[in-house]
Each structure stands twice: as structure tokens, then as C-alpha cells.
mmCIF file of C-alpha atoms and ligand atoms in Angstrom:
data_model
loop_
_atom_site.group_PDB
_atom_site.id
_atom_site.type_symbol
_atom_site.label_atom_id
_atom_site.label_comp_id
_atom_site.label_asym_id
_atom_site.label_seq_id
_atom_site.Cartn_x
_atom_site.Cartn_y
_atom_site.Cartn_z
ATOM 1 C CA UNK A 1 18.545 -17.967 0.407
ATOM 2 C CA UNK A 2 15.418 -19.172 1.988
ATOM 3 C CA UNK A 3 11.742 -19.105 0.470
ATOM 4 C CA UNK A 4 10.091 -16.088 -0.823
ATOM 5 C CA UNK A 5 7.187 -14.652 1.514
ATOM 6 C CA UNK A 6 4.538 -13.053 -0.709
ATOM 7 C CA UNK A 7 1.726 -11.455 1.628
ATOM 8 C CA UNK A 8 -1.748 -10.704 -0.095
ATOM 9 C CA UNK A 9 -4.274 -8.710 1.441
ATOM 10 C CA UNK A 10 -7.753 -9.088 0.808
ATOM 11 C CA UNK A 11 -8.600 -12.305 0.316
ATOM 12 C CA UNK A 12 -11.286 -11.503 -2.135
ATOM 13 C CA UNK A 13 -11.608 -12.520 -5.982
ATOM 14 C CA UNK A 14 -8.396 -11.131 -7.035
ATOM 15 C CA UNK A 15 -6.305 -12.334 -3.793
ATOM 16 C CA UNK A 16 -7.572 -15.632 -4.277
ATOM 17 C CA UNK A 17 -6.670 -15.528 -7.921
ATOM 18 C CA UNK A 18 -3.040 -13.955 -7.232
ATOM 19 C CA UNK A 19 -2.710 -17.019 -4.331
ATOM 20 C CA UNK A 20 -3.123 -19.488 -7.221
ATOM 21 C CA UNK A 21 -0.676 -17.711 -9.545
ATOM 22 C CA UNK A 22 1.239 -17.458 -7.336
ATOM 23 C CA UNK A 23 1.520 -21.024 -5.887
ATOM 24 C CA UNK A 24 1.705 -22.085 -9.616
ATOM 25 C CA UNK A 25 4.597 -20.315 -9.973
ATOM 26 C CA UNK A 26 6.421 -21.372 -7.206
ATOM 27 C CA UNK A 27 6.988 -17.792 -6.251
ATOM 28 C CA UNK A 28 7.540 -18.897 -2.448
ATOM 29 C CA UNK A 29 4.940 -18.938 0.292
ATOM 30 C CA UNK A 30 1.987 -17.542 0.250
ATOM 31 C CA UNK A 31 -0.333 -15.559 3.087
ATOM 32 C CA UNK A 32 -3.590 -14.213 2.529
ATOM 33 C CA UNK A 33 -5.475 -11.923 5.143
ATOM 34 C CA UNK A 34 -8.541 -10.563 5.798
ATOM 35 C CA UNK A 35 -10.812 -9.224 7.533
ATOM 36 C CA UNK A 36 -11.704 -11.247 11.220
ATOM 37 C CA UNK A 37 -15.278 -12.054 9.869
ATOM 38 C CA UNK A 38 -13.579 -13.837 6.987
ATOM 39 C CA UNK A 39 -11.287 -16.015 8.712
ATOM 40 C CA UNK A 40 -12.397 -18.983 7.821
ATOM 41 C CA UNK A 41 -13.253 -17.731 4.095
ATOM 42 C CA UNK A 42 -9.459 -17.721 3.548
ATOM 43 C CA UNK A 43 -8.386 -20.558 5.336
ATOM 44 C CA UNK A 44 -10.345 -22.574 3.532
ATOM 45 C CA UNK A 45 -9.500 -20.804 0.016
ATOM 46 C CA UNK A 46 -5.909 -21.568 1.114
ATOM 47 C CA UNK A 47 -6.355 -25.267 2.285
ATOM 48 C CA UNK A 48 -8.148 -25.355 -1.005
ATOM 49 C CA UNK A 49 -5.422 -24.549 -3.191
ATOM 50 C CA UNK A 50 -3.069 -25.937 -0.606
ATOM 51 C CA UNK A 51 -4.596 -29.230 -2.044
ATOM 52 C CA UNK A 52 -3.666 -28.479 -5.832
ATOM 53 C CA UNK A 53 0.096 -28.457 -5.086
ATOM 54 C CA UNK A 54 0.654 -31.949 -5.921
ATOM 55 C CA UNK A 55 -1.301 -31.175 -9.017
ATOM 56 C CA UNK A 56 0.986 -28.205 -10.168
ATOM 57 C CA UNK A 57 3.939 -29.870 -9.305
ATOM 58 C CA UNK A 58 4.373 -26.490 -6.298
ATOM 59 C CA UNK A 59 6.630 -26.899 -3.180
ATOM 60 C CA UNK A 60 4.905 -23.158 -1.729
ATOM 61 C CA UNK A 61 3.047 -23.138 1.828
ATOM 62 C CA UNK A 62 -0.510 -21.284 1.723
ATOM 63 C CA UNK A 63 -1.985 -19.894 4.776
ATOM 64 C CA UNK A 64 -5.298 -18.278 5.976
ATOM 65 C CA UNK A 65 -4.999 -14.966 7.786
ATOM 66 C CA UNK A 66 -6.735 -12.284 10.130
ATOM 67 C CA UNK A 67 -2.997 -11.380 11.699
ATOM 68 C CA UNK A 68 -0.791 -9.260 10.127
ATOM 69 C CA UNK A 69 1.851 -10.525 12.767
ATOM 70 C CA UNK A 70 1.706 -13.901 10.153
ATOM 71 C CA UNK A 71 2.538 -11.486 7.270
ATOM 72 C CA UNK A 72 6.065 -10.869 9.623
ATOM 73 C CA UNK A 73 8.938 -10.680 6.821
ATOM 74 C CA UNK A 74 6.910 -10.996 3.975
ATOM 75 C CA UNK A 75 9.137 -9.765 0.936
ATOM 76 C CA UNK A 76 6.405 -8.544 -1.235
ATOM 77 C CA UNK A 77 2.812 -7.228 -0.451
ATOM 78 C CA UNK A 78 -0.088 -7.090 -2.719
ATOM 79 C CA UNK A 79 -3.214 -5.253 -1.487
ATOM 80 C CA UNK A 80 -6.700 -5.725 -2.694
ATOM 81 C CA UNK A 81 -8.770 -5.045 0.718
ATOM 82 C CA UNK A 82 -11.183 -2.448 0.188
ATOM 83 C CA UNK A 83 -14.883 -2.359 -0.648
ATOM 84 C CA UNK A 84 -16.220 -2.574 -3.705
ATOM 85 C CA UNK A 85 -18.887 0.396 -4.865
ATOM 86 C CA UNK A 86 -22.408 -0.278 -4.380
ATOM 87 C CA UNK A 87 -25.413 0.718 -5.507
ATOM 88 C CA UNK A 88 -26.373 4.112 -3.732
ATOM 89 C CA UNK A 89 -23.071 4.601 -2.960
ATOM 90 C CA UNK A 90 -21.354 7.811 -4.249
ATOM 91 C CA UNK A 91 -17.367 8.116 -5.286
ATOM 92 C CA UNK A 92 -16.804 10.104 -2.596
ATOM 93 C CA UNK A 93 -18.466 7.615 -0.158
ATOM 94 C CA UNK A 94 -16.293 4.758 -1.417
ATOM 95 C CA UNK A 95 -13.269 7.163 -1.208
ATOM 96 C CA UNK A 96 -13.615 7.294 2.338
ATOM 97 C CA UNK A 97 -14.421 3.629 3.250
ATOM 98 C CA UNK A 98 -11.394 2.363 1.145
ATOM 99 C CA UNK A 99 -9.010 5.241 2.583
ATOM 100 C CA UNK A 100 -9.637 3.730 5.917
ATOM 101 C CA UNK A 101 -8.737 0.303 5.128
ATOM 102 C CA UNK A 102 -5.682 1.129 3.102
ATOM 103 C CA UNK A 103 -4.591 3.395 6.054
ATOM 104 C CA UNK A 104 -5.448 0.387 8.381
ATOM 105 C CA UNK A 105 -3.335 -1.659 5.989
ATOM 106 C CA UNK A 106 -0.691 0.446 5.147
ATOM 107 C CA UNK A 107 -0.036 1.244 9.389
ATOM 108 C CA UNK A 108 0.192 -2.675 9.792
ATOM 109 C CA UNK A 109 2.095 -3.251 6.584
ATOM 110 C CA UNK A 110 5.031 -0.724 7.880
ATOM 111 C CA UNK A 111 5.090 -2.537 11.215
ATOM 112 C CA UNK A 112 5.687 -5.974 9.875
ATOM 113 C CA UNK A 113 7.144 -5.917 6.671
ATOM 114 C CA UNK A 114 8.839 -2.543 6.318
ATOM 115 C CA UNK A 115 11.308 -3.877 3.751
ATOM 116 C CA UNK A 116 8.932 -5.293 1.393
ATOM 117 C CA UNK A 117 8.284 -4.313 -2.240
ATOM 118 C CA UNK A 118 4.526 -3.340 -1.915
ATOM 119 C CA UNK A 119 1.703 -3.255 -4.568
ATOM 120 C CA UNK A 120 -1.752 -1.444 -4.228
ATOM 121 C CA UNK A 121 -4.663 -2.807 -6.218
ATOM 122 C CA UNK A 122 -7.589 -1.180 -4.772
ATOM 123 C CA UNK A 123 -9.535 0.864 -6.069
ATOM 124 C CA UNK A 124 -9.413 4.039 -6.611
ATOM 125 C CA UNK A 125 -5.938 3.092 -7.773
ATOM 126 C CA UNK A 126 -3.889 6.582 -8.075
ATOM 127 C CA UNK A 127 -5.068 8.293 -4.278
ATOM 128 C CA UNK A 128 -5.079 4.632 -2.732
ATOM 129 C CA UNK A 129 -1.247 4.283 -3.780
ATOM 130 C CA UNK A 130 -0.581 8.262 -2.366
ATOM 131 C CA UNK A 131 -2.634 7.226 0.299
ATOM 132 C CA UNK A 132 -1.080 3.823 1.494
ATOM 133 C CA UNK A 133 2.894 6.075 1.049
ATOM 134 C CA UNK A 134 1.556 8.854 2.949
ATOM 135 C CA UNK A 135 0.268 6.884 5.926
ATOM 136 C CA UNK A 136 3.071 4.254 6.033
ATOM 137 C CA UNK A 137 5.977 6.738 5.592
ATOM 138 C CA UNK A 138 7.659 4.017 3.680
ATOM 139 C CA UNK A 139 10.388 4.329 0.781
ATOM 140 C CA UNK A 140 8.594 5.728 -2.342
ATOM 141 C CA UNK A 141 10.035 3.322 -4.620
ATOM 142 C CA UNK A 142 9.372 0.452 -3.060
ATOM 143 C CA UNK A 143 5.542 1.276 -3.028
ATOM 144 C CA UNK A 144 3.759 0.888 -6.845
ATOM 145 C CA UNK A 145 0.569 0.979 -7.640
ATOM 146 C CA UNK A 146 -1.071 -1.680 -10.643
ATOM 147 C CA UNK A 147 -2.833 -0.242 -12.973
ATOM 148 C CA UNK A 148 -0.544 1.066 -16.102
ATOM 149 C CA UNK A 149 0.507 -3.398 -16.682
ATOM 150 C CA UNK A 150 -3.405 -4.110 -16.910
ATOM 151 C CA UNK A 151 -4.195 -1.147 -18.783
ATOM 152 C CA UNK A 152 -1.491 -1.915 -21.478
ATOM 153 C CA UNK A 153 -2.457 -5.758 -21.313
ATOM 154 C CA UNK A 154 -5.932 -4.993 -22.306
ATOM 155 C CA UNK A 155 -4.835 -2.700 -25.402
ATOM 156 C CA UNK A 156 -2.518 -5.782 -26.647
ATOM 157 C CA UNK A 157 -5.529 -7.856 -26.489
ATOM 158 C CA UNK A 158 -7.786 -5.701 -28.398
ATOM 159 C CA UNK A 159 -5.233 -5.212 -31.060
ATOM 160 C CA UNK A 160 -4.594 -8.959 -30.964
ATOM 161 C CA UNK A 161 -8.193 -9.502 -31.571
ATOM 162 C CA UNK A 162 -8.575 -6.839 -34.462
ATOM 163 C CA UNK A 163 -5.532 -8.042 -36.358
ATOM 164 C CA UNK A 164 -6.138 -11.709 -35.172
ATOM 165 C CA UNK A 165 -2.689 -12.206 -34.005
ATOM 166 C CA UNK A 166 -1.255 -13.328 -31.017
ATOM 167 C CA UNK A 167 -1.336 -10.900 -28.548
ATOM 168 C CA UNK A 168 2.090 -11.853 -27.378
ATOM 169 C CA UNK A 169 3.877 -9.575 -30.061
ATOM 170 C CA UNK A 170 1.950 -6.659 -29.582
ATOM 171 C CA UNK A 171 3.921 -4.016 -27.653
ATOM 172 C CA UNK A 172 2.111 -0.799 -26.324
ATOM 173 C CA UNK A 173 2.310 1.942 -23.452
ATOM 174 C CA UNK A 174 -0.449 3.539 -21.571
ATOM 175 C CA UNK A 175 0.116 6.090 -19.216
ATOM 176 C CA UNK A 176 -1.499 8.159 -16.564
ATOM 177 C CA UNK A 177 -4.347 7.561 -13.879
ATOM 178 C CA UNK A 178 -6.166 4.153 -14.178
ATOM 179 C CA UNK A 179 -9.448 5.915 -15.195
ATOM 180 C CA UNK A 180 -11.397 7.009 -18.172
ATOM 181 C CA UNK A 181 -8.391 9.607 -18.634
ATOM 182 C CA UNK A 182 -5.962 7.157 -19.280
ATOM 183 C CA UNK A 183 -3.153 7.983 -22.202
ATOM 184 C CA UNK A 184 -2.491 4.900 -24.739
ATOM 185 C CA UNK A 185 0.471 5.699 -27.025
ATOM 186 C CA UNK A 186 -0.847 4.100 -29.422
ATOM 187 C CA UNK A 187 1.955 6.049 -31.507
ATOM 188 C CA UNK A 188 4.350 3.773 -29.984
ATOM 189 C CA UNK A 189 2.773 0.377 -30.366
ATOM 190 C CA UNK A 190 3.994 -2.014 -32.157
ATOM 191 C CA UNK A 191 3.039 -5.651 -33.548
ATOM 192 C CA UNK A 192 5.819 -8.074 -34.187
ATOM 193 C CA UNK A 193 8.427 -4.628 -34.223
ATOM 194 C CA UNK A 194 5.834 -3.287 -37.132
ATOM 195 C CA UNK A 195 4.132 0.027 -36.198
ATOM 196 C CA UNK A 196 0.332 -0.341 -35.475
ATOM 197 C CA UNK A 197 -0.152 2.625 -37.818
ATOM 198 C CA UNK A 198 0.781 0.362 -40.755
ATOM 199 C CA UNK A 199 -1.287 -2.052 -39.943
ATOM 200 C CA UNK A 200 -4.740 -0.802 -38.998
ATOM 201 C CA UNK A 201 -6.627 2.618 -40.007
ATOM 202 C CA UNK A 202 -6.837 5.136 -37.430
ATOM 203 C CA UNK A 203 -10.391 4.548 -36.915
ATOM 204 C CA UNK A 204 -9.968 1.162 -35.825
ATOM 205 C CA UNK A 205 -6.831 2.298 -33.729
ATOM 206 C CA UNK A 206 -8.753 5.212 -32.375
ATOM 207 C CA UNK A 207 -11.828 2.672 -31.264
ATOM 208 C CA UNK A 208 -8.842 0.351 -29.290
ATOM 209 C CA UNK A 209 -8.087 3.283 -27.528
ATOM 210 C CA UNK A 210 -11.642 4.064 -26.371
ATOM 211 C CA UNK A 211 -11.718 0.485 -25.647
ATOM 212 C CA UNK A 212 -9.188 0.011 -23.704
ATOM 213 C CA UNK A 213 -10.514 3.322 -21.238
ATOM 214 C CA UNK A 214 -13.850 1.707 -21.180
ATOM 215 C CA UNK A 215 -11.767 -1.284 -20.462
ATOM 216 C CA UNK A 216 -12.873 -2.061 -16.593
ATOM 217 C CA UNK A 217 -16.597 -0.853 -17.502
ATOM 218 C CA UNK A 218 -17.376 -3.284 -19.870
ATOM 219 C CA UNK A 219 -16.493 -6.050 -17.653
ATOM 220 C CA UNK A 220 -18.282 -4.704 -14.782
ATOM 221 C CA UNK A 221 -21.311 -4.237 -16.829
ATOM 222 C CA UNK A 222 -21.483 -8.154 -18.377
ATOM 223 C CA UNK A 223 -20.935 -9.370 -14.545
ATOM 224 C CA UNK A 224 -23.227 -7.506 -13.201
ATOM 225 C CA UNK A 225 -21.619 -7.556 -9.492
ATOM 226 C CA UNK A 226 -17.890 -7.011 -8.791
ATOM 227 C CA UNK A 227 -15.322 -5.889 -11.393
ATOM 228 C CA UNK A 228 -12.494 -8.031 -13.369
ATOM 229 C CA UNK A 229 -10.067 -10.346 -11.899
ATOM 230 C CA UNK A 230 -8.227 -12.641 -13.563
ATOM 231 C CA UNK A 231 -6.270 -9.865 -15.551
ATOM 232 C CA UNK A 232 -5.876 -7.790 -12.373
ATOM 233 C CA UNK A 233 -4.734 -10.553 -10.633
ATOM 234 C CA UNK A 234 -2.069 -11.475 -13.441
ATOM 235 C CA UNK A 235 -1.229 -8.128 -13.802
ATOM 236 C CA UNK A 236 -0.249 -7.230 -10.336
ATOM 237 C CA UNK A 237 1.675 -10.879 -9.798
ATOM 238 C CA UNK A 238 3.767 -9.890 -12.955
ATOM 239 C CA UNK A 239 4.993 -7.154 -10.682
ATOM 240 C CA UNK A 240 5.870 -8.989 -7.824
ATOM 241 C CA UNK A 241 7.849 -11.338 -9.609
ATOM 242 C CA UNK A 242 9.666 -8.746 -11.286
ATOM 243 C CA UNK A 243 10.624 -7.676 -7.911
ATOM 244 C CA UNK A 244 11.469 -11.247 -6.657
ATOM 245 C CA UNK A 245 13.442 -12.586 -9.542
ATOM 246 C CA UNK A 246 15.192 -9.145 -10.117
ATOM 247 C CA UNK A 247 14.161 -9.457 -13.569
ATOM 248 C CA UNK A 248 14.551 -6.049 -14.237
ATOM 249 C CA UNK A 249 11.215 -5.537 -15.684
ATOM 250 C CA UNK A 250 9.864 -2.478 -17.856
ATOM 251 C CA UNK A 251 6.364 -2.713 -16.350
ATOM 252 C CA UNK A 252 3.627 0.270 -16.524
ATOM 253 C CA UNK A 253 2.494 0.980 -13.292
ATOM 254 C CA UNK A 254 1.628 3.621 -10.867
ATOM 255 C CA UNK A 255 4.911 5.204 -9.982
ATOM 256 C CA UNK A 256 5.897 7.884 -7.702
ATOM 257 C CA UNK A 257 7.157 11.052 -9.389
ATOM 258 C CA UNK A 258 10.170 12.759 -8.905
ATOM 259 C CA UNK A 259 10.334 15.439 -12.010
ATOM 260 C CA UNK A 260 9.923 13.004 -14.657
ATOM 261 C CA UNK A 261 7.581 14.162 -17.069
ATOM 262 C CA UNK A 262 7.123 17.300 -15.283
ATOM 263 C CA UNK A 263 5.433 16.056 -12.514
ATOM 264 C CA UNK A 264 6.610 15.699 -9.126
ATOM 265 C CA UNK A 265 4.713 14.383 -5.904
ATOM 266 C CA UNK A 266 2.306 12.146 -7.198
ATOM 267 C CA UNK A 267 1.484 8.655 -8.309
ATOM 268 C CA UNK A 268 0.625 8.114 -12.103
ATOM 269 C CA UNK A 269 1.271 5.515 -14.461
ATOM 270 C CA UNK A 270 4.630 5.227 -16.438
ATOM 271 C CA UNK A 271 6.996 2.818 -17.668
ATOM 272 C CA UNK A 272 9.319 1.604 -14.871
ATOM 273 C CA UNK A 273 11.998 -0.760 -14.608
ATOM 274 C CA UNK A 274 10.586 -3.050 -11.474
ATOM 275 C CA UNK A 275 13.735 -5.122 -9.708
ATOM 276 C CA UNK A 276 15.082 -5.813 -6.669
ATOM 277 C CA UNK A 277 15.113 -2.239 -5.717
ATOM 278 C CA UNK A 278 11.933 -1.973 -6.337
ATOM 279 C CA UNK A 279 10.562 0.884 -9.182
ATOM 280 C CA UNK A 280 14.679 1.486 -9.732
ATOM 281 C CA UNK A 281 14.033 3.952 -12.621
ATOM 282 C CA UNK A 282 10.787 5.597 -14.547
ATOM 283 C CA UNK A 283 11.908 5.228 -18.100
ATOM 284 C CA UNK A 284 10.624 8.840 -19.791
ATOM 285 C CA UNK A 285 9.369 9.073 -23.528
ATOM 286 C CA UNK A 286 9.295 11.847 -25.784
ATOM 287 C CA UNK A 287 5.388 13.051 -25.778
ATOM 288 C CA UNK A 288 3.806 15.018 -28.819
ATOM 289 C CA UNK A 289 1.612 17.902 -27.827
ATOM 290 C CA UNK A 290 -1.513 16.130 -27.561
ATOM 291 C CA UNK A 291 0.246 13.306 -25.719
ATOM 292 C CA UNK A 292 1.314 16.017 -23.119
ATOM 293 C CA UNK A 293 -1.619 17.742 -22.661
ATOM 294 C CA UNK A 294 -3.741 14.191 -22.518
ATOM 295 C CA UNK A 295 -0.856 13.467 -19.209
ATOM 296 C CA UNK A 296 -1.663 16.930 -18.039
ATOM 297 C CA UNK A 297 -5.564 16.146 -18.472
ATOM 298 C CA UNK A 298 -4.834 12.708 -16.532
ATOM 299 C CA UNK A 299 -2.596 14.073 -13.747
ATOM 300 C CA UNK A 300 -5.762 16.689 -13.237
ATOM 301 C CA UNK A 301 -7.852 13.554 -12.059
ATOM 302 C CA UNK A 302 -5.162 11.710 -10.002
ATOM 303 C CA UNK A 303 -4.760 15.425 -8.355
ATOM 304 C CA UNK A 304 -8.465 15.818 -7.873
ATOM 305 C CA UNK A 305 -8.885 12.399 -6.366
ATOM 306 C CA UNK A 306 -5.512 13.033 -4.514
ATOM 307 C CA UNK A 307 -6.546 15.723 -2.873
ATOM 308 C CA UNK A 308 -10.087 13.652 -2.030
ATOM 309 C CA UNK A 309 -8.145 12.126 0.540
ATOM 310 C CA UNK A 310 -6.788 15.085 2.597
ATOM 311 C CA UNK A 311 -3.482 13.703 3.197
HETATM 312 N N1 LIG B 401 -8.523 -5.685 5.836
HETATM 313 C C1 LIG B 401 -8.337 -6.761 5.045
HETATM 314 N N2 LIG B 401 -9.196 -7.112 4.073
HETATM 315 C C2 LIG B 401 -10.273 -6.354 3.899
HETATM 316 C C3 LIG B 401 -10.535 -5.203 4.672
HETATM 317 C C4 LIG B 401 -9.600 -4.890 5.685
HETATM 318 N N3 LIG B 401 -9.769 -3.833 6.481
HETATM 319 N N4 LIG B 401 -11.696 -4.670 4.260
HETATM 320 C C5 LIG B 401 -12.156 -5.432 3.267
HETATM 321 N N5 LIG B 401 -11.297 -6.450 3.041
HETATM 322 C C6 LIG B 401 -11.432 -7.546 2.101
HETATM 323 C C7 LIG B 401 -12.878 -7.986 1.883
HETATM 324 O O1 LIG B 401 -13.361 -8.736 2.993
HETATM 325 C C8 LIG B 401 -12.775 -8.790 0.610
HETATM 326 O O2 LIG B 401 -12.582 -10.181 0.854
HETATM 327 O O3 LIG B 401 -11.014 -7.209 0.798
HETATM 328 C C9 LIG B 401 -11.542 -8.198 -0.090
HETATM 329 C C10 LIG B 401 -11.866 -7.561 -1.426
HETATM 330 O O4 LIG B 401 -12.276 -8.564 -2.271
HETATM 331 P P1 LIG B 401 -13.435 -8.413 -3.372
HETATM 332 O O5 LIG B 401 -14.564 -7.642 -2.799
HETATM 333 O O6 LIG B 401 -13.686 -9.751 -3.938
HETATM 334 O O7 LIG B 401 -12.768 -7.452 -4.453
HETATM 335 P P2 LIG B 401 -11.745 -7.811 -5.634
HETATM 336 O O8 LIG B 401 -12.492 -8.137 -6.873
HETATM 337 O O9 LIG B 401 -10.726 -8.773 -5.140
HETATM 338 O O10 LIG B 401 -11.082 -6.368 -5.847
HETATM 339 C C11 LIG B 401 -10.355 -5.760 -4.828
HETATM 340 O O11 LIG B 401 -9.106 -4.370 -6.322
HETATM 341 O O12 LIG B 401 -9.289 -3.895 -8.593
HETATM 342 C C12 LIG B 401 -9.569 -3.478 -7.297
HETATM 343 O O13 LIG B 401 -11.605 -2.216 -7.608
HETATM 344 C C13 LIG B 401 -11.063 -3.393 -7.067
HETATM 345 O O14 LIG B 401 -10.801 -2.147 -5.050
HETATM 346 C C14 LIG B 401 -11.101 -3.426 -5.578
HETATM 347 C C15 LIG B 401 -9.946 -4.355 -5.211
#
């Protein structure tokens, strides 16, 4: 069983980041690629962190990229290229640019690592992941997209930080498009196998929840260029070790759906179970009325941006 090949691409903030994860946890070798212009932007990010491996104790190889033939038998792909949106720039605009470079990516990912587990990051999440299956043609469940692992990761923290408890044994679910439509169960969550219901008034609970869809917002309003990293970086190497280890892994993410929960032909966000086959089963949960018709609002937006894309 030789090394793991993880292939990242985009070698922006949250490749780098994912590199370094990555490499810390000995995941296997990593490759990051981008565009030809930034060549030596990731080569040196990777001889970079190539130099911390004595530091972290971590065997892995890290390489610079503008090939995809280097990304050749990769077993997992993680995809951040795109643009970010600009000032000026309208949805639709952005739409466009990104489509192109997921289709660009998605073309050269089937050619060189059709067998891989892959993972879309960019933005916007729920047509980029249609997108990248559509264009590749490649197995449906072994194509997620991140958002649902992030979303649910910044909901724990906010309860953490209301109850002042770790955020560790807070367990939640959000669902749906990775937008302001998103559905948090907060129903379902739980803190240390105590219902959040018990422990905080529904105000409070009901101001988590508007956090939590304001979530990516906030950040991108206190940095004032680019949008949050760290967590999408963690959040999206999560999944590929879930894959790696066959760890069997009930992760929210952007899943492709097959009937479950009434829908069928889209990506949204559900629980999965994330292992070597890849999403090997959407787990379904009972859903009040509201819940439902909050899904139905959320699928209308992944539809709408869906059908953005003209695939
Ligand atoms: N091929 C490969 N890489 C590309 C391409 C392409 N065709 N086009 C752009 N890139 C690269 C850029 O050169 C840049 O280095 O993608 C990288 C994106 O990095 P950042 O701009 O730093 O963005 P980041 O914060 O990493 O976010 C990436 O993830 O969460 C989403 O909304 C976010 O869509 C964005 C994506």
C-alpha cells in the first residue's frame, strides 16, 4: 500500500492552508496547482512548508504545480481555483468566470485522476459541484461538494461560545445550499447528548441560526478582501481523510441526490457517510413542516443557480 496522493487545486489561501493540514497529518503526498502565472507562487509555498516537515515530525512530499499530468493518480482532489468576486462584479459575472475554470478543471481532473474521491470548494458551491459532475462525466458519488461540514462547524462554535463550552460536544446538522438559505436543525442539536432546547431560549437559538447563515459574511466583512479560510480549509480536509482512512464518516456536505428527501438530480447539503466509496450513503432525517418547506426554499436557490450554468 504505497503513499496517499492528495491533489489540491488552487493554490490560493485555502490550498495553501489544506497543504499544511494536510502535511501535518501525514495524509500522504501532497500537489498543489495553479494557474501558469503562479508557478512559482506554489513552488515556493510548497518548498516552504516542505521545510516544516522536520518540525511536524511529517514523512509527506509537497510539490508546486502548473501540470495536471503531476496530479497523475492522485487519490483525492480538492478544488479551490476560481476567482474570487470583486467589486463591480455581478453574481452572474462571477458565475461565468468560475464555471470556466471548474470546467477547465473538472476536463483535466477526469483525464488524470478518474478514480479519485473529488471535493469542490469554490464558490458558488451547489452549481460549481453540478457543474464540475456534469462536465467530467465522473461517478456521482465520488464527487462532493464542502459546504454542509463548515456550515455545521460554525453553528457548534456559536453554541460553544453562548453556552461557553467546548465546542467539541456540540452536535448539529445543517442542510441545504451553502447560502443565506441554509437549513440548521437546530431541533436536532445537541450539547454533551443534552438537547440545545434545554439549554438555551429560543431567542438565543434562533440568533445562532441567523448566525451561522450570515456565517461567511461576517468574515468577509472584518477582512475586508477575500473570504474565510482556515475553517474551509479544515473543513474540506476532514473530508478527504474520511475518504482516505475509510473512516466511515457522517459528514454534511454537498451530495448528489438520488430521491432522498424528495429530491433527485441535484447537489445539496445532507448528512453522508464519506468512506472509501466515496459519499456511500445520504443518511435521511425525519423533517417537520417548516423544516421541509425551509429544504424546498433552499433547493429553489441551488435550482436557480443550477440552472445559471446551462448545463
Ligand atoms: N486553474 C487553477 N487554479 C486557478 C485557476 C485555474 N484555471 N484560476 C484561478 N486559480 C487559482 C488562483 O490563481 C488562486 O491562487 O485559484 C486560487 C484561488 O485562491 P484564492 O483567491 O486565495 O481563494 P481562496 O480563499 O483559496 O478560495 C477559493 O473557495 O471558499 C471558496 O469562495 C471561495 O471560490 C473561492 C474558493
Amino acid at each position: 500500500m504505497g503513499r496517499k496522493k492528495i491533489a489540491l487545486i488552487g493554490g490560493g489561501q485555502i490550498g495553501g492552508i489544506m497543504a499544511l493540514l494536510a502535511a501535518q497529518r501525514e495524509m500522504g503526498d501532497v500537489v498543489l496547482l495553479d494557474i501558469p502565472e503562479k508557478e512559482n507562487v506554489v513552488k515556493g509555498k510548497m518548498l516552504d512548508l516542505t521545510e516544516t516537515n522536520p518540525l511536524f515530525s511529517s514523512s509527506s512530499c509537497l510539490t508546486g504545480t502548473k501540470n495536471y499530468a503531476d496530479l497523475a493518480g492522485a487519490d483525492v482532489t480538492i478544488t479551490t481555483a476560481g476567482l474570487p468576486r470583486k467589486p463591480g462584479m455581478s453574481r452572474e459575472d462571477l458565475l461565468n468566470i468560475n464555471l470556466q475554470i471548474i470546467s477547465e478543471v473538472a476536463t483535466n481532473l477526469k483525464k488524470y485522476c478518474p478514480d479519485a474521491f473529488h471535493i469542490v470548494v469554490t464558490n458558488p458551491l451547489d452549481s460549481m459541484v453540478f457543474a464540475f459532475m456534469k462536465v467530467s462525466g465522473l461517478p456521482k458519488h465520488k464527487i462532493a461538494g464542502m459546504a454542509g461540514v463548515l456550515d455545521t462547524a460554525r453553528f457548534r462554535s456559536f453554541v460553544g461560545m453562548e453556552l461557553n463550552v467546548s465546542p467539541k460536544d456540540v452536535s448539529a446538522l445543517v442542510l441545504g445550499g451553502h447560502g443565506p438559505t441554509m437549513v440548521p436543525l437546530a431541533r436536532l442539536a445537541t450539547v454533551g447528548g443534552i438537547p440545545l432546547s434545554e439549554l438555551l431560549p429560543q431567542e438565543k437559538i434562533d440568533a445562532i441560526v441567523y448566525r451561522t447563515r450570515e456565517a461567511g459574511t461576517e468574515i468577509v466583512n472584518l477582512l475586508g478582501s477575500g473570504s474565510a479560510y482556515f475553517s474551509p480549509a479544515t473543513s474540506a480536509i476532514e473530508m478527504a481523510e474520511a475518504y482516505l482512512k475509510d473512516q466511515k464518516r457522517i459528514l454534511t456536505c454537498a451530495a448528489y441526490l438520488n430521491g432522498e428527501y424528495g429530491i433527485t438530480g441535484y447537489y445539496i447539503g445532507v448528512p453522508a457517510i464519506i468512506g472509501a466509496g466515496g459519499v456511500e450513503k445520504v443518511l435521511e432525517v425525519k423533517l417537520t413542516d417548516s423544516e421541509k418547506a425551509a429544504l424546498n426554499n433552499s433547493l429553489e436557490a441551488v435550482k436557480k443557480a443550477v440552472a445559471e450554468t446551462k448545463l
